[in-house]
Amino acid sequence: MDTGCDDWAADPDNLVDSYLHHCPAREILAVLADKWVLLVLGVLRASGGPVRFNDLRRRLDGITQKMLTQTLRTLEREGLVRRSVYPTVPPRVEYSLTELGADLGRVTHLLGTWTIEHKDEILTARTEFDERQEAAPTPV
């Protein structure tokens, strides 16, 4: 299927075409840019094995049951998470990363590491920006 955005292979350092609205890579980036997606992937990666729904919910402070369900379904649809159901009463459901999800986890881990390393700089920039905004004259 020619989407018109596959030319990046000729120049992998130029991903601009993958940002076009008709390119599937843009849709995938939109999914991955979701904060809950990144956090769920992080918990699954850190666990090193299957995690039950309620364990995920406990580790993801602030996520609702509905949002966690939607996020897990999205990740399963994208092929990043495996959902395993065991025939017990009540049914036991566990989630784990697929090989593709584990590969992505290495990338998202780098993003998390970068965030921790640069949080002080970011927080300082926020404070300076907010102070400039407060000091700016208000238009008449």
PDB file of N, CA, C and O in Angstrom, residues 16-68:
ATOM      1  N   VAL A  16      10.017  14.004   7.980  1.00  0.00           N
ATOM      2  CA  VAL A  16       8.967  15.000   7.802  1.00  0.00           C
ATOM      3  C   VAL A  16       7.742  14.433   7.097  1.00  0.00           C
ATOM      4  O   VAL A  16       6.615  14.697   7.499  1.00  0.00           O
ATOM      5  N   ASP A  17       7.926  13.614   6.069  1.00  0.00           N
ATOM      6  CA  ASP A  17       6.775  13.069   5.358  1.00  0.00           C
ATOM      7  C   ASP A  17       5.920  12.168   6.250  1.00  0.00           C
ATOM      8  O   ASP A  17       4.739  12.008   6.019  1.00  0.00           O
ATOM      9  N   SER A  18       6.529  11.583   7.273  1.00  0.00           N
ATOM     10  CA  SER A  18       5.743  10.722   8.156  1.00  0.00           C
ATOM     11  C   SER A  18       4.800  11.534   9.034  1.00  0.00           C
ATOM     12  O   SER A  18       3.951  10.968   9.708  1.00  0.00           O
ATOM     13  N   TYR A  19       4.917  12.859   9.002  1.00  0.00           N
ATOM     14  CA  TYR A  19       4.024  13.710   9.784  1.00  0.00           C
ATOM     15  C   TYR A  19       2.817  14.182   8.975  1.00  0.00           C
ATOM     16  O   TYR A  19       1.977  14.894   9.506  1.00  0.00           O
ATOM     17  N   LEU A  20       2.747  13.806   7.698  1.00  0.00           N
ATOM     18  CA  LEU A  20       1.611  14.192   6.869  1.00  0.00           C
ATOM     19  C   LEU A  20       0.348  13.491   7.364  1.00  0.00           C
ATOM     20  O   LEU A  20       0.397  12.364   7.850  1.00  0.00           O
ATOM     21  N   HIS A  21      -0.794  14.156   7.210  1.00  0.00           N
ATOM     22  CA  HIS A  21      -2.042  13.630   7.788  1.00  0.00           C
ATOM     23  C   HIS A  21      -2.456  12.269   7.242  1.00  0.00           C
ATOM     24  O   HIS A  21      -3.121  11.508   7.913  1.00  0.00           O
ATOM     25  N   HIS A  22      -2.053  11.922   6.044  1.00  0.00           N
ATOM     26  CA  HIS A  22      -2.474  10.649   5.445  1.00  0.00           C
ATOM     27  C   HIS A  22      -1.505   9.499   5.737  1.00  0.00           C
ATOM     28  O   HIS A  22      -1.735   8.381   5.303  1.00  0.00           O
ATOM     29  N   CYS A  23      -0.453   9.775   6.447  1.00  0.00           N
ATOM     30  CA  CYS A  23       0.563   8.754   6.701  1.00  0.00           C
ATOM     31  C   CYS A  23       0.216   7.946   7.956  1.00  0.00           C
ATOM     32  O   CYS A  23      -0.021   8.516   9.019  1.00  0.00           O
ATOM     33  N   PRO A  24       0.200   6.622   7.854  1.00  0.00           N
ATOM     34  CA  PRO A  24      -0.085   5.787   9.032  1.00  0.00           C
ATOM     35  C   PRO A  24       0.896   6.017  10.185  1.00  0.00           C
ATOM     36  O   PRO A  24       0.527   5.873  11.348  1.00  0.00           O
ATOM     37  N   ALA A  25       2.123   6.394   9.869  1.00  0.00           N
ATOM     38  CA  ALA A  25       3.095   6.654  10.937  1.00  0.00           C
ATOM     39  C   ALA A  25       2.621   7.787  11.839  1.00  0.00           C
ATOM     40  O   ALA A  25       2.861   7.773  13.043  1.00  0.00           O
ATOM     41  N   ARG A  26       1.910   8.763  11.272  1.00  0.00           N
ATOM     42  CA  ARG A  26       1.380   9.868  12.077  1.00  0.00           C
ATOM     43  C   ARG A  26       0.346   9.361  13.068  1.00  0.00           C
ATOM     44  O   ARG A  26       0.332   9.787  14.228  1.00  0.00           O
ATOM     45  N   GLU A  27      -0.511   8.468  12.630  1.00  0.00           N
ATOM     46  CA  GLU A  27      -1.511   7.886  13.529  1.00  0.00           C
ATOM     47  C   GLU A  27      -0.834   7.102  14.654  1.00  0.00           C
ATOM     48  O   GLU A  27      -1.260   7.169  15.808  1.00  0.00           O
ATOM     49  N   ILE A  28       0.190   6.364  14.315  1.00  0.00           N
ATOM     50  CA  ILE A  28       0.910   5.574  15.321  1.00  0.00           C
ATOM     51  C   ILE A  28       1.597   6.512  16.314  1.00  0.00           C
ATOM     52  O   ILE A  28       1.543   6.287  17.531  1.00  0.00           O
ATOM     53  N   LEU A  29       2.216   7.581  15.818  1.00  0.00           N
ATOM     54  CA  LEU A  29       2.839   8.559  16.710  1.00  0.00           C
ATOM     55  C   LEU A  29       1.803   9.183  17.646  1.00  0.00           C
ATOM     56  O   LEU A  29       2.090   9.413  18.825  1.00  0.00           O
ATOM     57  N   ALA A  30       0.610   9.432  17.136  1.00  0.00           N
ATOM     58  CA  ALA A  30      -0.445  10.005  17.978  1.00  0.00           C
ATOM     59  C   ALA A  30      -0.809   9.052  19.111  1.00  0.00           C
ATOM     60  O   ALA A  30      -1.015   9.468  20.252  1.00  0.00           O
ATOM     61  N   VAL A  31      -0.871   7.765  18.821  1.00  0.00           N
ATOM     62  CA  VAL A  31      -1.159   6.773  19.864  1.00  0.00           C
ATOM     63  C   VAL A  31      -0.041   6.772  20.891  1.00  0.00           C
ATOM     64  O   VAL A  31      -0.280   6.818  22.103  1.00  0.00           O
ATOM     65  N   LEU A  32       1.190   6.744  20.438  1.00  0.00           N
ATOM     66  CA  LEU A  32       2.336   6.645  21.339  1.00  0.00           C
ATOM     67  C   LEU A  32       2.563   7.914  22.155  1.00  0.00           C
ATOM     68  O   LEU A  32       3.178   7.855  23.215  1.00  0.00           O
ATOM     69  N   ALA A  33       2.068   9.044  21.680  1.00  0.00           N
ATOM     70  CA  ALA A  33       2.268  10.306  22.383  1.00  0.00           C
ATOM     71  C   ALA A  33       1.336  10.461  23.580  1.00  0.00           C
ATOM     72  O   ALA A  33       1.513  11.378  24.380  1.00  0.00           O
ATOM     73  N   ASP A  34       0.388   9.576  23.734  1.00  0.00           N
ATOM     74  CA  ASP A  34      -0.550   9.650  24.852  1.00  0.00           C
ATOM     75  C   ASP A  34       0.175   9.364  26.169  1.00  0.00           C
ATOM     76  O   ASP A  34       0.933   8.402  26.273  1.00  0.00           O
ATOM     77  N   LYS A  35      -0.067  10.188  27.180  1.00  0.00           N
ATOM     78  CA  LYS A  35       0.660  10.011  28.446  1.00  0.00           C
ATOM     79  C   LYS A  35       0.374   8.667  29.089  1.00  0.00           C
ATOM     80  O   LYS A  35       1.266   8.035  29.636  1.00  0.00           O
ATOM     81  N   TRP A  36      -0.875   8.194  29.024  1.00  0.00           N
ATOM     82  CA  TRP A  36      -1.198   6.923  29.672  1.00  0.00           C
ATOM     83  C   TRP A  36      -0.540   5.764  28.931  1.00  0.00           C
ATOM     84  O   TRP A  36      -0.133   4.780  29.537  1.00  0.00           O
ATOM     85  N   VAL A  37      -0.434   5.871  27.617  1.00  0.00           N
ATOM     86  CA  VAL A  37       0.251   4.835  26.840  1.00  0.00           C
ATOM     87  C   VAL A  37       1.692   4.713  27.317  1.00  0.00           C
ATOM     88  O   VAL A  37       2.179   3.616  27.607  1.00  0.00           O
ATOM     89  N   LEU A  38       2.381   5.836  27.418  1.00  0.00           N
ATOM     90  CA  LEU A  38       3.777   5.807  27.861  1.00  0.00           C
ATOM     91  C   LEU A  38       3.905   5.256  29.273  1.00  0.00           C
ATOM     92  O   LEU A  38       4.814   4.481  29.566  1.00  0.00           O
ATOM     93  N   LEU A  39       2.993   5.638  30.157  1.00  0.00           N
ATOM     94  CA  LEU A  39       3.076   5.174  31.544  1.00  0.00           C
ATOM     95  C   LEU A  39       2.742   3.685  31.668  1.00  0.00           C
ATOM     96  O   LEU A  39       3.410   2.961  32.417  1.00  0.00           O
ATOM     97  N   VAL A  40       1.744   3.215  30.928  1.00  0.00           N
ATOM     98  CA  VAL A  40       1.411   1.781  30.958  1.00  0.00           C
ATOM     99  C   VAL A  40       2.592   0.975  30.421  1.00  0.00           C
ATOM    100  O   VAL A  40       2.988  -0.031  31.020  1.00  0.00           O
ATOM    101  N   LEU A  41       3.152   1.407  29.308  1.00  0.00           N
ATOM    102  CA  LEU A  41       4.315   0.711  28.756  1.00  0.00           C
ATOM    103  C   LEU A  41       5.465   0.691  29.761  1.00  0.00           C
ATOM    104  O   LEU A  41       6.156  -0.320  29.902  1.00  0.00           O
ATOM    105  N   GLY A  42       5.650   1.802  30.467  1.00  0.00           N
ATOM    106  CA  GLY A  42       6.718   1.876  31.462  1.00  0.00           C
ATOM    107  C   GLY A  42       6.515   0.900  32.605  1.00  0.00           C
ATOM    108  O   GLY A  42       7.462   0.219  33.023  1.00  0.00           O
ATOM    109  N   VAL A  43       5.293   0.795  33.099  1.00  0.00           N
ATOM    110  CA  VAL A  43       5.013  -0.143  34.193  1.00  0.00           C
ATOM    111  C   VAL A  43       5.203  -1.578  33.718  1.00  0.00           C
ATOM    112  O   VAL A  43       5.815  -2.396  34.415  1.00  0.00           O
ATOM    113  N   LEU A  44       4.702  -1.891  32.530  1.00  0.00           N
ATOM    114  CA  LEU A  44       4.850  -3.254  32.012  1.00  0.00           C
ATOM    115  C   LEU A  44       6.323  -3.583  31.782  1.00  0.00           C
ATOM    116  O   LEU A  44       6.771  -4.697  32.058  1.00  0.00           O
ATOM    117  N   ARG A  45       7.083  -2.626  31.299  1.00  0.00           N
ATOM    118  CA  ARG A  45       8.511  -2.861  31.066  1.00  0.00           C
ATOM    119  C   ARG A  45       9.237  -3.085  32.381  1.00  0.00           C
ATOM    120  O   ARG A  45      10.042  -4.003  32.520  1.00  0.00           O
ATOM    121  N   ALA A  46       8.936  -2.242  33.368  1.00  0.00           N
ATOM    122  CA  ALA A  46       9.617  -2.339  34.655  1.00  0.00           C
ATOM    123  C   ALA A  46       9.263  -3.620  35.398  1.00  0.00           C
ATOM    124  O   ALA A  46      10.089  -4.147  36.150  1.00  0.00           O
ATOM    125  N   SER A  47       8.057  -4.141  35.159  1.00  0.00           N
ATOM    126  CA  SER A  47       7.621  -5.337  35.879  1.00  0.00           C
ATOM    127  C   SER A  47       8.390  -6.572  35.425  1.00  0.00           C
ATOM    128  O   SER A  47       8.556  -7.509  36.198  1.00  0.00           O
ATOM    129  N   GLY A  48       8.801  -6.588  34.174  1.00  0.00           N
ATOM    130  CA  GLY A  48       9.561  -7.722  33.659  1.00  0.00           C
ATOM    131  C   GLY A  48       8.741  -8.972  33.434  1.00  0.00           C
ATOM    132  O   GLY A  48       9.282 -10.026  33.134  1.00  0.00           O
ATOM    133  N   GLY A  49       7.445  -8.885  33.583  1.00  0.00           N
ATOM    134  CA  GLY A  49       6.579 -10.044  33.375  1.00  0.00           C
ATOM    135  C   GLY A  49       5.127  -9.615  33.379  1.00  0.00           C
ATOM    136  O   GLY A  49       4.823  -8.427  33.421  1.00  0.00           O
ATOM    137  N   PRO A  50       4.224 -10.576  33.337  1.00  0.00           N
ATOM    138  CA  PRO A  50       2.796 -10.257  33.292  1.00  0.00           C
ATOM    139  C   PRO A  50       2.335  -9.479  34.529  1.00  0.00           C
ATOM    140  O   PRO A  50       2.834  -9.691  35.630  1.00  0.00           O
ATOM    141  N   VAL A  51       1.385  -8.579  34.300  1.00  0.00           N
ATOM    142  CA  VAL A  51       0.826  -7.760  35.371  1.00  0.00           C
ATOM    143  C   VAL A  51      -0.694  -7.821  35.284  1.00  0.00           C
ATOM    144  O   VAL A  51      -1.257  -7.708  34.193  1.00  0.00           O
ATOM    145  N   ARG A  52      -1.336  -7.987  36.418  1.00  0.00           N
ATOM    146  CA  ARG A  52      -2.796  -8.006  36.456  1.00  0.00           C
ATOM    147  C   ARG A  52      -3.334  -6.585  36.393  1.00  0.00           C
ATOM    148  O   ARG A  52      -2.655  -5.618  36.745  1.00  0.00           O
ATOM    149  N   PHE A  53      -4.581  -6.467  35.943  1.00  0.00           N
ATOM    150  CA  PHE A  53      -5.224  -5.174  35.731  1.00  0.00           C
ATOM    151  C   PHE A  53      -5.155  -4.300  36.988  1.00  0.00           C
ATOM    152  O   PHE A  53      -4.742  -3.144  36.940  1.00  0.00           O
ATOM    153  N   ASN A  54      -5.598  -4.848  38.116  1.00  0.00           N
ATOM    154  CA  ASN A  54      -5.626  -4.047  39.343  1.00  0.00           C
ATOM    155  C   ASN A  54      -4.238  -3.648  39.814  1.00  0.00           C
ATOM    156  O   ASN A  54      -4.064  -2.584  40.415  1.00  0.00           O
ATOM    157  N   ASP A  55      -3.236  -4.475  39.546  1.00  0.00           N
ATOM    158  CA  ASP A  55      -1.862  -4.097  39.875  1.00  0.00           C
ATOM    159  C   ASP A  55      -1.415  -2.915  39.012  1.00  0.00           C
ATOM    160  O   ASP A  55      -0.757  -1.992  39.506  1.00  0.00           O
ATOM    161  N   LEU A  56      -1.773  -2.956  37.737  1.00  0.00           N
ATOM    162  CA  LEU A  56      -1.468  -1.827  36.850  1.00  0.00           C
ATOM    163  C   LEU A  56      -2.138  -0.563  37.370  1.00  0.00           C
ATOM    164  O   LEU A  56      -1.521   0.498  37.460  1.00  0.00           O
ATOM    165  N   ARG A  57      -3.405  -0.677  37.717  1.00  0.00           N
ATOM    166  CA  ARG A  57      -4.159   0.487  38.174  1.00  0.00           C
ATOM    167  C   ARG A  57      -3.555   1.077  39.449  1.00  0.00           C
ATOM    168  O   ARG A  57      -3.478   2.294  39.607  1.00  0.00           O
ATOM    169  N   ARG A  58      -3.112   0.232  40.352  1.00  0.00           N
ATOM    170  CA  ARG A  58      -2.490   0.724  41.590  1.00  0.00           C
ATOM    171  C   ARG A  58      -1.179   1.458  41.306  1.00  0.00           C
ATOM    172  O   ARG A  58      -0.857   2.448  41.962  1.00  0.00           O
ATOM    173  N   ARG A  59      -0.452   0.981  40.328  1.00  0.00           N
ATOM    174  CA  ARG A  59       0.856   1.583  40.021  1.00  0.00           C
ATOM    175  C   ARG A  59       0.750   2.847  39.171  1.00  0.00           C
ATOM    176  O   ARG A  59       1.720   3.586  39.044  1.00  0.00           O
ATOM    177  N   LEU A  60      -0.425   3.075  38.583  1.00  0.00           N
ATOM    178  CA  LEU A  60      -0.630   4.239  37.723  1.00  0.00           C
ATOM    179  C   LEU A  60      -1.546   5.236  38.431  1.00  0.00           C
ATOM    180  O   LEU A  60      -2.734   5.336  38.134  1.00  0.00           O
ATOM    181  N   ASP A  61      -0.985   5.950  39.361  1.00  0.00           N
ATOM    182  CA  ASP A  61      -1.732   6.893  40.176  1.00  0.00           C
ATOM    183  C   ASP A  61      -2.526   7.869  39.301  1.00  0.00           C
ATOM    184  O   ASP A  61      -1.957   8.512  38.421  1.00  0.00           O
ATOM    185  N   GLY A  62      -3.831   7.929  39.536  1.00  0.00           N
ATOM    186  CA  GLY A  62      -4.673   8.891  38.827  1.00  0.00           C
ATOM    187  C   GLY A  62      -5.405   8.341  37.620  1.00  0.00           C
ATOM    188  O   GLY A  62      -6.291   9.002  37.086  1.00  0.00           O
ATOM    189  N   ILE A  63      -5.084   7.151  37.162  1.00  0.00           N
ATOM    190  CA  ILE A  63      -5.774   6.606  35.989  1.00  0.00           C
ATOM    191  C   ILE A  63      -7.110   5.995  36.432  1.00  0.00           C
ATOM    192  O   ILE A  63      -7.196   5.383  37.486  1.00  0.00           O
ATOM    193  N   THR A  64      -8.136   6.217  35.630  1.00  0.00           N
ATOM    194  CA  THR A  64      -9.431   5.618  35.934  1.00  0.00           C
ATOM    195  C   THR A  64      -9.485   4.219  35.335  1.00  0.00           C
ATOM    196  O   THR A  64      -8.705   3.874  34.436  1.00  0.00           O
ATOM    197  N   GLN A  65     -10.420   3.438  35.818  1.00  0.00           N
ATOM    198  CA  GLN A  65     -10.591   2.085  35.283  1.00  0.00           C
ATOM    199  C   GLN A  65     -10.913   2.143  33.795  1.00  0.00           C
ATOM    200  O   GLN A  65     -10.361   1.375  32.997  1.00  0.00           O
ATOM    201  N   LYS A  66     -11.777   3.081  33.419  1.00  0.00           N
ATOM    202  CA  LYS A  66     -12.164   3.231  32.012  1.00  0.00           C
ATOM    203  C   LYS A  66     -10.958   3.587  31.141  1.00  0.00           C
ATOM    204  O   LYS A  66     -10.755   3.014  30.070  1.00  0.00           O
ATOM    205  N   MET A  67     -10.143   4.533  31.603  1.00  0.00           N
ATOM    206  CA  MET A  67      -8.976   4.958  30.813  1.00  0.00           C
ATOM    207  C   MET A  67      -7.956   3.836  30.707  1.00  0.00           C
ATOM    208  O   MET A  67      -7.355   3.640  29.642  1.00  0.00           O
ATOM    209  N   LEU A  68      -7.744   3.102  31.789  1.00  0.00           N
ATOM    210  CA  LEU A  68      -6.798   1.988  31.728  1.00  0.00           C
ATOM    211  C   LEU A  68      -7.293   0.923  30.759  1.00  0.00           C
ATOM    212  O   LEU A  68      -6.515   0.404  29.957  1.00  0.00           O
TER     213      LEU A  68
END
